[in-house]
Amino acid sequence: MARDDRHLELDRQLCFALYAASRAIVRAYDPLLAPLGVTYPQYLALLVLWESDDISVGALGDRLALDSATLTPLLKRLEQQGLVARRRKPEDERVVLISLTARGRALRAKAREIPSELACRAGFDLEDPRAVARLEALREELADLARRLG
Amino acid sequence: MARDDRHLELDRQLCFALYAASRAIVRAYDPLLAPLGVTYPQYLALLVLWESDDISVGALGDRLALDSATLTPLLKRLEQQGLVARRRKPEDERVVLISLTARGRALRAKAREIPSELACRAGFDLEDPRAVARLEALREELADLARRLG
DNA sequence: TGCGATTAAATCGTGTGCAACTCAATCAGG
DNA sequence: CCTGATTGAGTTGCACACGATTTAATCGCA
């Protein structure tokens, strides 16, 4: 293989690893989320809302790095499930505020065990400080990477 | 926040970092791929074909961790662009073999600079052995993670 | 005050991903 | 040989992602 083609190999390994790992995580989550009746992106939106309820579509999009083209239909599906409510902000009718319903808030309890269950399936021992540190280092590097590319 | 809810935070940081970084990479690639007229997943398929031409849809799917539901339409689009050809394997008519056309092979030259260009945009100095080692370590951890989840 | 620029969502079109299913070709056991 | 199981692609239906455009509300400034 020509010298210049090396990177077409090497690179596939790196960027592809990220792409494949991301899809593997989503696939691993889906069966755990199925009992809640939500998808992985919907779950991410709920995580944000469980932390800060009653925020705008834009603010939610900033947190998730998703735009309204993706969020609007996703939130409508969550609305149809009765998990969130959508209303215009009185002071600025351009803004749509998303708030959790009682059912949406209640779902948090059912979601509580999911992360540790997944960590377990991925072979991480959350009792082991070294494993936790490795997880956090990995997370930091990925967040860094995304920041530099964003 | 209740003790049990901590993971709903922590976890979002980890799995979300992976999900966000993956999307950031794809977004970063797209403008570089636009001149070639292919999308990121199509580019991944071409990377495999540039390494091992004339393989079955199934073999391609094994390499990319994608099934025929995703690959069949993707490959038809590559075929319409005149980059690949699809034909049944004579010894086993169930199998469809994908091979590069002259145009598909030629595209490799135009793709050569893309990986290093992207590494540069991500702030990696490929001349620095430490940076390269960091990239490889990251790749290994992600591949490991995907393997454990798969 | 009036009006062009800006902003926040929503909409549109295209291309993935993936579960579930169909269809045709091959295989395997009797 | 048959016939039922298996296998490899393809199809269907649904839910993202995202660039580009549209619409409505607000802002800024002459």
PDB file of N, CA, C and O in Angstrom, chain A residues 5-73:
ATOM      1  N   ASP A   5      -1.551   6.269   1.448  1.00  0.00           N
ATOM      2  CA  ASP A   5      -2.825   5.603   1.704  1.00  0.00           C
ATOM      3  C   ASP A   5      -2.946   5.097   3.127  1.00  0.00           C
ATOM      4  O   ASP A   5      -4.019   4.684   3.552  1.00  0.00           O
ATOM      5  N   ARG A   6      -1.850   5.146   3.857  1.00  0.00           N
ATOM      6  CA  ARG A   6      -1.869   4.636   5.227  1.00  0.00           C
ATOM      7  C   ARG A   6      -2.995   5.258   6.047  1.00  0.00           C
ATOM      8  O   ARG A   6      -3.686   4.578   6.783  1.00  0.00           O
ATOM      9  N   HIS A   7      -3.131   6.562   5.886  1.00  0.00           N
ATOM     10  CA  HIS A   7      -4.135   7.248   6.705  1.00  0.00           C
ATOM     11  C   HIS A   7      -5.556   6.797   6.380  1.00  0.00           C
ATOM     12  O   HIS A   7      -6.450   6.892   7.220  1.00  0.00           O
ATOM     13  N   LEU A   8      -5.771   6.339   5.173  1.00  0.00           N
ATOM     14  CA  LEU A   8      -7.112   5.867   4.820  1.00  0.00           C
ATOM     15  C   LEU A   8      -7.428   4.602   5.607  1.00  0.00           C
ATOM     16  O   LEU A   8      -8.592   4.236   5.776  1.00  0.00           O
ATOM     17  N   GLU A   9      -6.393   3.930   6.065  1.00  0.00           N
ATOM     18  CA  GLU A   9      -6.528   2.791   6.966  1.00  0.00           C
ATOM     19  C   GLU A   9      -6.714   3.275   8.400  1.00  0.00           C
ATOM     20  O   GLU A   9      -7.738   3.075   9.021  1.00  0.00           O
ATOM     21  N   LEU A  10      -5.671   3.912   8.844  1.00  0.00           N
ATOM     22  CA  LEU A  10      -5.576   4.388  10.213  1.00  0.00           C
ATOM     23  C   LEU A  10      -6.819   5.148  10.613  1.00  0.00           C
ATOM     24  O   LEU A  10      -7.404   4.937  11.676  1.00  0.00           O
ATOM     25  N   ASP A  11      -7.212   6.008   9.755  1.00  0.00           N
ATOM     26  CA  ASP A  11      -8.342   6.860  10.043  1.00  0.00           C
ATOM     27  C   ASP A  11      -9.618   6.060  10.183  1.00  0.00           C
ATOM     28  O   ASP A  11     -10.425   6.298  11.070  1.00  0.00           O
ATOM     29  N   ARG A  12      -9.782   5.125   9.296  1.00  0.00           N
ATOM     30  CA  ARG A  12     -10.982   4.315   9.397  1.00  0.00           C
ATOM     31  C   ARG A  12     -11.049   3.717  10.788  1.00  0.00           C
ATOM     32  O   ARG A  12     -12.093   3.641  11.407  1.00  0.00           O
ATOM     33  N   GLN A  13      -9.935   3.275  11.249  1.00  0.00           N
ATOM     34  CA  GLN A  13      -9.901   2.665  12.567  1.00  0.00           C
ATOM     35  C   GLN A  13     -10.396   3.630  13.640  1.00  0.00           C
ATOM     36  O   GLN A  13     -11.154   3.265  14.493  1.00  0.00           O
ATOM     37  N   LEU A  14      -9.943   4.871  13.588  1.00  0.00           N
ATOM     38  CA  LEU A  14     -10.300   5.800  14.651  1.00  0.00           C
ATOM     39  C   LEU A  14     -11.727   6.325  14.542  1.00  0.00           C
ATOM     40  O   LEU A  14     -12.525   6.183  15.462  1.00  0.00           O
ATOM     41  N   CYS A  15     -12.027   6.970  13.451  1.00  0.00           N
ATOM     42  CA  CYS A  15     -13.345   7.575  13.321  1.00  0.00           C
ATOM     43  C   CYS A  15     -14.420   6.505  13.278  1.00  0.00           C
ATOM     44  O   CYS A  15     -15.508   6.674  13.816  1.00  0.00           O
ATOM     45  N   PHE A  16     -14.079   5.416  12.646  1.00  0.00           N
ATOM     46  CA  PHE A  16     -15.039   4.324  12.586  1.00  0.00           C
ATOM     47  C   PHE A  16     -15.283   3.723  13.964  1.00  0.00           C
ATOM     48  O   PHE A  16     -16.414   3.362  14.309  1.00  0.00           O
ATOM     49  N   ALA A  17     -14.235   3.631  14.778  1.00  0.00           N
ATOM     50  CA  ALA A  17     -14.386   3.089  16.133  1.00  0.00           C
ATOM     51  C   ALA A  17     -15.406   3.916  16.914  1.00  0.00           C
ATOM     52  O   ALA A  17     -16.252   3.375  17.630  1.00  0.00           O
ATOM     53  N   LEU A  18     -15.321   5.213  16.729  1.00  0.00           N
ATOM     54  CA  LEU A  18     -16.233   6.111  17.423  1.00  0.00           C
ATOM     55  C   LEU A  18     -17.671   5.898  16.936  1.00  0.00           C
ATOM     56  O   LEU A  18     -18.609   5.769  17.734  1.00  0.00           O
ATOM     57  N   TYR A  19     -17.787   5.827  15.629  1.00  0.00           N
ATOM     58  CA  TYR A  19     -19.087   5.641  14.979  1.00  0.00           C
ATOM     59  C   TYR A  19     -19.705   4.296  15.390  1.00  0.00           C
ATOM     60  O   TYR A  19     -20.877   4.213  15.771  1.00  0.00           O
ATOM     61  N   ALA A  20     -18.894   3.260  15.379  1.00  0.00           N
ATOM     62  CA  ALA A  20     -19.401   1.929  15.716  1.00  0.00           C
ATOM     63  C   ALA A  20     -19.732   1.825  17.193  1.00  0.00           C
ATOM     64  O   ALA A  20     -20.749   1.236  17.573  1.00  0.00           O
ATOM     65  N   ALA A  21     -18.877   2.408  18.039  1.00  0.00           N
ATOM     66  CA  ALA A  21     -19.116   2.341  19.482  1.00  0.00           C
ATOM     67  C   ALA A  21     -20.396   3.094  19.839  1.00  0.00           C
ATOM     68  O   ALA A  21     -21.185   2.637  20.669  1.00  0.00           O
ATOM     69  N   SER A  22     -20.613   4.211  19.202  1.00  0.00           N
ATOM     70  CA  SER A  22     -21.809   4.992  19.467  1.00  0.00           C
ATOM     71  C   SER A  22     -23.064   4.192  19.135  1.00  0.00           C
ATOM     72  O   SER A  22     -24.016   4.127  19.921  1.00  0.00           O
ATOM     73  N   ARG A  23     -23.025   3.538  17.972  1.00  0.00           N
ATOM     74  CA  ARG A  23     -24.190   2.739  17.604  1.00  0.00           C
ATOM     75  C   ARG A  23     -24.359   1.542  18.525  1.00  0.00           C
ATOM     76  O   ARG A  23     -25.490   1.148  18.860  1.00  0.00           O
ATOM     77  N   ALA A  24     -23.245   0.975  18.975  1.00  0.00           N
ATOM     78  CA  ALA A  24     -23.323  -0.167  19.883  1.00  0.00           C
ATOM     79  C   ALA A  24     -23.974   0.236  21.206  1.00  0.00           C
ATOM     80  O   ALA A  24     -24.788  -0.512  21.760  1.00  0.00           O
ATOM     81  N   ILE A  25     -23.632   1.422  21.686  1.00  0.00           N
ATOM     82  CA  ILE A  25     -24.231   1.917  22.934  1.00  0.00           C
ATOM     83  C   ILE A  25     -25.737   2.078  22.769  1.00  0.00           C
ATOM     84  O   ILE A  25     -26.525   1.635  23.609  1.00  0.00           O
ATOM     85  N   VAL A  26     -26.138   2.701  21.688  1.00  0.00           N
ATOM     86  CA  VAL A  26     -27.568   2.928  21.461  1.00  0.00           C
ATOM     87  C   VAL A  26     -28.302   1.584  21.386  1.00  0.00           C
ATOM     88  O   VAL A  26     -29.362   1.412  21.984  1.00  0.00           O
ATOM     89  N   ARG A  27     -27.698   0.635  20.668  1.00  0.00           N
ATOM     90  CA  ARG A  27     -28.322  -0.690  20.565  1.00  0.00           C
ATOM     91  C   ARG A  27     -28.428  -1.330  21.941  1.00  0.00           C
ATOM     92  O   ARG A  27     -29.403  -2.023  22.243  1.00  0.00           O
ATOM     93  N   ALA A  28     -27.409  -1.125  22.787  1.00  0.00           N
ATOM     94  CA  ALA A  28     -27.424  -1.722  24.123  1.00  0.00           C
ATOM     95  C   ALA A  28     -28.485  -1.070  25.004  1.00  0.00           C
ATOM     96  O   ALA A  28     -29.083  -1.724  25.853  1.00  0.00           O
ATOM     97  N   TYR A  29     -28.708   0.211  24.784  1.00  0.00           N
ATOM     98  CA  TYR A  29     -29.695   0.929  25.584  1.00  0.00           C
ATOM     99  C   TYR A  29     -31.116   0.540  25.232  1.00  0.00           C
ATOM    100  O   TYR A  29     -31.989   0.452  26.094  1.00  0.00           O
ATOM    101  N   ASP A  30     -31.360   0.330  23.952  1.00  0.00           N
ATOM    102  CA  ASP A  30     -32.732   0.192  23.490  1.00  0.00           C
ATOM    103  C   ASP A  30     -33.555  -0.855  24.244  1.00  0.00           C
ATOM    104  O   ASP A  30     -34.681  -0.560  24.644  1.00  0.00           O
ATOM    105  N   PRO A  31     -33.031  -2.062  24.463  1.00  0.00           N
ATOM    106  CA  PRO A  31     -33.856  -3.022  25.221  1.00  0.00           C
ATOM    107  C   PRO A  31     -34.154  -2.557  26.647  1.00  0.00           C
ATOM    108  O   PRO A  31     -35.214  -2.879  27.184  1.00  0.00           O
ATOM    109  N   LEU A  32     -33.225  -1.800  27.242  1.00  0.00           N
ATOM    110  CA  LEU A  32     -33.467  -1.306  28.600  1.00  0.00           C
ATOM    111  C   LEU A  32     -34.496  -0.184  28.599  1.00  0.00           C
ATOM    112  O   LEU A  32     -35.212   0.027  29.590  1.00  0.00           O
ATOM    113  N   LEU A  33     -34.572   0.527  27.484  1.00  0.00           N
ATOM    114  CA  LEU A  33     -35.507   1.651  27.397  1.00  0.00           C
ATOM    115  C   LEU A  33     -36.893   1.208  26.932  1.00  0.00           C
ATOM    116  O   LEU A  33     -37.878   1.908  27.168  1.00  0.00           O
ATOM    117  N   ALA A  34     -36.941   0.069  26.274  1.00  0.00           N
ATOM    118  CA  ALA A  34     -38.213  -0.402  25.736  1.00  0.00           C
ATOM    119  C   ALA A  34     -39.320  -0.449  26.792  1.00  0.00           C
ATOM    120  O   ALA A  34     -40.446  -0.019  26.507  1.00  0.00           O
ATOM    121  N   PRO A  35     -39.042  -0.943  28.017  1.00  0.00           N
ATOM    122  CA  PRO A  35     -40.092  -0.950  29.039  1.00  0.00           C
ATOM    123  C   PRO A  35     -40.627   0.446  29.346  1.00  0.00           C
ATOM    124  O   PRO A  35     -41.776   0.585  29.792  1.00  0.00           O
ATOM    125  N   LEU A  36     -39.811   1.471  29.127  1.00  0.00           N
ATOM    126  CA  LEU A  36     -40.273   2.837  29.366  1.00  0.00           C
ATOM    127  C   LEU A  36     -40.994   3.402  28.147  1.00  0.00           C
ATOM    128  O   LEU A  36     -41.597   4.471  28.208  1.00  0.00           O
ATOM    129  N   GLY A  37     -40.855   2.711  27.035  1.00  0.00           N
ATOM    130  CA  GLY A  37     -41.532   3.166  25.827  1.00  0.00           C
ATOM    131  C   GLY A  37     -40.862   4.347  25.147  1.00  0.00           C
ATOM    132  O   GLY A  37     -41.510   5.077  24.398  1.00  0.00           O
ATOM    133  N   VAL A  38     -39.563   4.545  25.392  1.00  0.00           N
ATOM    134  CA  VAL A  38     -38.879   5.662  24.739  1.00  0.00           C
ATOM    135  C   VAL A  38     -37.629   5.178  24.011  1.00  0.00           C
ATOM    136  O   VAL A  38     -37.093   4.106  24.314  1.00  0.00           O
ATOM    137  N   THR A  39     -37.183   5.965  23.048  1.00  0.00           N
ATOM    138  CA  THR A  39     -35.957   5.662  22.306  1.00  0.00           C
ATOM    139  C   THR A  39     -34.779   6.320  23.024  1.00  0.00           C
ATOM    140  O   THR A  39     -34.963   7.100  23.956  1.00  0.00           O
ATOM    141  N   TYR A  40     -33.567   6.037  22.528  1.00  0.00           N
ATOM    142  CA  TYR A  40     -32.388   6.598  23.162  1.00  0.00           C
ATOM    143  C   TYR A  40     -32.340   8.130  23.071  1.00  0.00           C
ATOM    144  O   TYR A  40     -32.140   8.793  24.101  1.00  0.00           O
ATOM    145  N   PRO A  41     -32.575   8.719  21.898  1.00  0.00           N
ATOM    146  CA  PRO A  41     -32.585  10.195  21.852  1.00  0.00           C
ATOM    147  C   PRO A  41     -33.682  10.787  22.735  1.00  0.00           C
ATOM    148  O   PRO A  41     -33.486  11.836  23.356  1.00  0.00           O
ATOM    149  N   GLN A  42     -34.825  10.117  22.799  1.00  0.00           N
ATOM    150  CA  GLN A  42     -35.899  10.594  23.676  1.00  0.00           C
ATOM    151  C   GLN A  42     -35.467  10.525  25.137  1.00  0.00           C
ATOM    152  O   GLN A  42     -35.755  11.426  25.936  1.00  0.00           O
ATOM    153  N   TYR A  43     -34.753   9.465  25.480  1.00  0.00           N
ATOM    154  CA  TYR A  43     -34.225   9.292  26.836  1.00  0.00           C
ATOM    155  C   TYR A  43     -33.253  10.416  27.176  1.00  0.00           C
ATOM    156  O   TYR A  43     -33.308  10.981  28.282  1.00  0.00           O
ATOM    157  N   LEU A  44     -32.394  10.770  26.216  1.00  0.00           N
ATOM    158  CA  LEU A  44     -31.453  11.876  26.450  1.00  0.00           C
ATOM    159  C   LEU A  44     -32.211  13.171  26.729  1.00  0.00           C
ATOM    160  O   LEU A  44     -31.849  13.939  27.620  1.00  0.00           O
ATOM    161  N   ALA A  45     -33.264  13.403  25.962  1.00  0.00           N
ATOM    162  CA  ALA A  45     -34.056  14.615  26.171  1.00  0.00           C
ATOM    163  C   ALA A  45     -34.673  14.597  27.569  1.00  0.00           C
ATOM    164  O   ALA A  45     -34.691  15.612  28.269  1.00  0.00           O
ATOM    165  N   LEU A  46     -35.139  13.419  27.984  1.00  0.00           N
ATOM    166  CA  LEU A  46     -35.731  13.311  29.326  1.00  0.00           C
ATOM    167  C   LEU A  46     -34.678  13.551  30.405  1.00  0.00           C
ATOM    168  O   LEU A  46     -34.965  14.189  31.422  1.00  0.00           O
ATOM    169  N   LEU A  47     -33.453  13.058  30.186  1.00  0.00           N
ATOM    170  CA  LEU A  47     -32.381  13.290  31.162  1.00  0.00           C
ATOM    171  C   LEU A  47     -32.188  14.791  31.400  1.00  0.00           C
ATOM    172  O   LEU A  47     -32.047  15.247  32.539  1.00  0.00           O
ATOM    173  N   VAL A  48     -32.196  15.539  30.304  1.00  0.00           N
ATOM    174  CA  VAL A  48     -32.041  16.990  30.431  1.00  0.00           C
ATOM    175  C   VAL A  48     -33.225  17.570  31.199  1.00  0.00           C
ATOM    176  O   VAL A  48     -33.062  18.379  32.111  1.00  0.00           O
ATOM    177  N   LEU A  49     -34.422  17.118  30.845  1.00  0.00           N
ATOM    178  CA  LEU A  49     -35.618  17.669  31.482  1.00  0.00           C
ATOM    179  C   LEU A  49     -35.692  17.283  32.958  1.00  0.00           C
ATOM    180  O   LEU A  49     -36.152  18.067  33.793  1.00  0.00           O
ATOM    181  N   TRP A  50     -35.215  16.095  33.289  1.00  0.00           N
ATOM    182  CA  TRP A  50     -35.220  15.699  34.705  1.00  0.00           C
ATOM    183  C   TRP A  50     -34.276  16.586  35.510  1.00  0.00           C
ATOM    184  O   TRP A  50     -34.453  16.763  36.707  1.00  0.00           O
ATOM    185  N   GLU A  51     -33.264  17.133  34.828  1.00  0.00           N
ATOM    186  CA  GLU A  51     -32.341  18.033  35.510  1.00  0.00           C
ATOM    187  C   GLU A  51     -32.871  19.457  35.539  1.00  0.00           C
ATOM    188  O   GLU A  51     -32.728  20.167  36.535  1.00  0.00           O
ATOM    189  N   SER A  52     -33.428  19.888  34.407  1.00  0.00           N
ATOM    190  CA  SER A  52     -33.916  21.275  34.328  1.00  0.00           C
ATOM    191  C   SER A  52     -35.201  21.301  33.527  1.00  0.00           C
ATOM    192  O   SER A  52     -35.184  21.421  32.311  1.00  0.00           O
ATOM    193  N   ASP A  53     -36.276  21.217  34.259  1.00  0.00           N
ATOM    194  CA  ASP A  53     -37.616  21.165  33.676  1.00  0.00           C
ATOM    195  C   ASP A  53     -37.975  22.532  33.092  1.00  0.00           C
ATOM    196  O   ASP A  53     -37.367  23.537  33.426  1.00  0.00           O
ATOM    197  N   ASP A  54     -38.945  22.493  32.175  1.00  0.00           N
ATOM    198  CA  ASP A  54     -39.531  23.739  31.683  1.00  0.00           C
ATOM    199  C   ASP A  54     -38.517  24.624  30.973  1.00  0.00           C
ATOM    200  O   ASP A  54     -38.381  25.806  31.272  1.00  0.00           O
ATOM    201  N   ILE A  55     -37.809  24.041  30.016  1.00  0.00           N
ATOM    202  CA  ILE A  55     -36.849  24.817  29.241  1.00  0.00           C
ATOM    203  C   ILE A  55     -37.308  24.884  27.787  1.00  0.00           C
ATOM    204  O   ILE A  55     -38.172  24.126  27.369  1.00  0.00           O
ATOM    205  N   SER A  56     -36.719  25.800  27.044  1.00  0.00           N
ATOM    206  CA  SER A  56     -37.117  25.993  25.654  1.00  0.00           C
ATOM    207  C   SER A  56     -36.532  24.910  24.765  1.00  0.00           C
ATOM    208  O   SER A  56     -35.568  24.232  25.135  1.00  0.00           O
ATOM    209  N   VAL A  57     -37.120  24.762  23.593  1.00  0.00           N
ATOM    210  CA  VAL A  57     -36.601  23.820  22.602  1.00  0.00           C
ATOM    211  C   VAL A  57     -35.151  24.168  22.279  1.00  0.00           C
ATOM    212  O   VAL A  57     -34.294  23.282  22.171  1.00  0.00           O
ATOM    213  N   GLY A  58     -34.876  25.442  22.176  1.00  0.00           N
ATOM    214  CA  GLY A  58     -33.525  25.876  21.859  1.00  0.00           C
ATOM    215  C   GLY A  58     -32.523  25.489  22.925  1.00  0.00           C
ATOM    216  O   GLY A  58     -31.430  24.996  22.623  1.00  0.00           O
ATOM    217  N   ALA A  59     -32.897  25.686  24.194  1.00  0.00           N
ATOM    218  CA  ALA A  59     -31.996  25.356  25.299  1.00  0.00           C
ATOM    219  C   ALA A  59     -31.750  23.852  25.340  1.00  0.00           C
ATOM    220  O   ALA A  59     -30.622  23.391  25.568  1.00  0.00           O
ATOM    221  N   LEU A  60     -32.796  23.097  25.120  1.00  0.00           N
ATOM    222  CA  LEU A  60     -32.674  21.641  25.061  1.00  0.00           C
ATOM    223  C   LEU A  60     -31.728  21.251  23.922  1.00  0.00           C
ATOM    224  O   LEU A  60     -30.854  20.388  24.083  1.00  0.00           O
ATOM    225  N   GLY A  61     -31.899  21.926  22.791  1.00  0.00           N
ATOM    226  CA  GLY A  61     -31.041  21.655  21.646  1.00  0.00           C
ATOM    227  C   GLY A  61     -29.581  21.989  21.921  1.00  0.00           C
ATOM    228  O   GLY A  61     -28.682  21.276  21.474  1.00  0.00           O
ATOM    229  N   ASP A  62     -29.340  23.045  22.672  1.00  0.00           N
ATOM    230  CA  ASP A  62     -27.962  23.407  23.019  1.00  0.00           C
ATOM    231  C   ASP A  62     -27.325  22.304  23.855  1.00  0.00           C
ATOM    232  O   ASP A  62     -26.187  21.915  23.631  1.00  0.00           O
ATOM    233  N   ARG A  63     -28.077  21.784  24.786  1.00  0.00           N
ATOM    234  CA  ARG A  63     -27.558  20.736  25.666  1.00  0.00           C
ATOM    235  C   ARG A  63     -27.255  19.454  24.902  1.00  0.00           C
ATOM    236  O   ARG A  63     -26.280  18.776  25.179  1.00  0.00           O
ATOM    237  N   LEU A  64     -28.126  19.127  23.952  1.00  0.00           N
ATOM    238  CA  LEU A  64     -27.989  17.859  23.237  1.00  0.00           C
ATOM    239  C   LEU A  64     -27.253  18.002  21.913  1.00  0.00           C
ATOM    240  O   LEU A  64     -26.967  16.994  21.258  1.00  0.00           O
ATOM    241  N   ALA A  65     -26.952  19.235  21.539  1.00  0.00           N
ATOM    242  CA  ALA A  65     -26.350  19.488  20.232  1.00  0.00           C
ATOM    243  C   ALA A  65     -27.252  18.976  19.113  1.00  0.00           C
ATOM    244  O   ALA A  65     -26.810  18.307  18.179  1.00  0.00           O
ATOM    245  N   LEU A  66     -28.536  19.271  19.258  1.00  0.00           N
ATOM    246  CA  LEU A  66     -29.506  18.900  18.226  1.00  0.00           C
ATOM    247  C   LEU A  66     -30.305  20.134  17.860  1.00  0.00           C
ATOM    248  O   LEU A  66     -30.558  20.993  18.708  1.00  0.00           O
ATOM    249  N   ASP A  67     -30.735  20.242  16.613  1.00  0.00           N
ATOM    250  CA  ASP A  67     -31.516  21.414  16.235  1.00  0.00           C
ATOM    251  C   ASP A  67     -33.006  21.096  16.229  1.00  0.00           C
ATOM    252  O   ASP A  67     -33.425  19.969  16.478  1.00  0.00           O
ATOM    253  N   SER A  68     -33.787  22.119  15.951  1.00  0.00           N
ATOM    254  CA  SER A  68     -35.240  21.962  16.063  1.00  0.00           C
ATOM    255  C   SER A  68     -35.786  20.973  15.032  1.00  0.00           C
ATOM    256  O   SER A  68     -36.827  20.368  15.251  1.00  0.00           O
ATOM    257  N   ALA A  69     -35.070  20.813  13.925  1.00  0.00           N
ATOM    258  CA  ALA A  69     -35.547  19.879  12.907  1.00  0.00           C
ATOM    259  C   ALA A  69     -35.604  18.464  13.474  1.00  0.00           C
ATOM    260  O   ALA A  69     -36.454  17.660  13.090  1.00  0.00           O
ATOM    261  N   THR A  70     -34.700  18.173  14.383  1.00  0.00           N
ATOM    262  CA  THR A  70     -34.707  16.861  15.025  1.00  0.00           C
ATOM    263  C   THR A  70     -35.600  16.855  16.259  1.00  0.00           C
ATOM    264  O   THR A  70     -36.359  15.906  16.488  1.00  0.00           O
ATOM    265  N   LEU A  71     -35.519  17.931  17.035  1.00  0.00           N
ATOM    266  CA  LEU A  71     -36.212  17.949  18.318  1.00  0.00           C
ATOM    267  C   LEU A  71     -37.723  18.092  18.192  1.00  0.00           C
ATOM    268  O   LEU A  71     -38.466  17.446  18.940  1.00  0.00           O
ATOM    269  N   THR A  72     -38.172  18.922  17.277  1.00  0.00           N
ATOM    270  CA  THR A  72     -39.616  19.155  17.199  1.00  0.00           C
ATOM    271  C   THR A  72     -40.403  17.853  17.040  1.00  0.00           C
ATOM    272  O   THR A  72     -41.316  17.592  17.836  1.00  0.00           O
ATOM    273  N   PRO A  73     -40.073  17.022  16.057  1.00  0.00           N
ATOM    274  CA  PRO A  73     -40.841  15.762  15.951  1.00  0.00           C
ATOM    275  C   PRO A  73     -40.622  14.838  17.149  1.00  0.00           C
ATOM    276  O   PRO A  73     -41.564  14.180  17.601  1.00  0.00           O
TER     277      PRO A  73
END
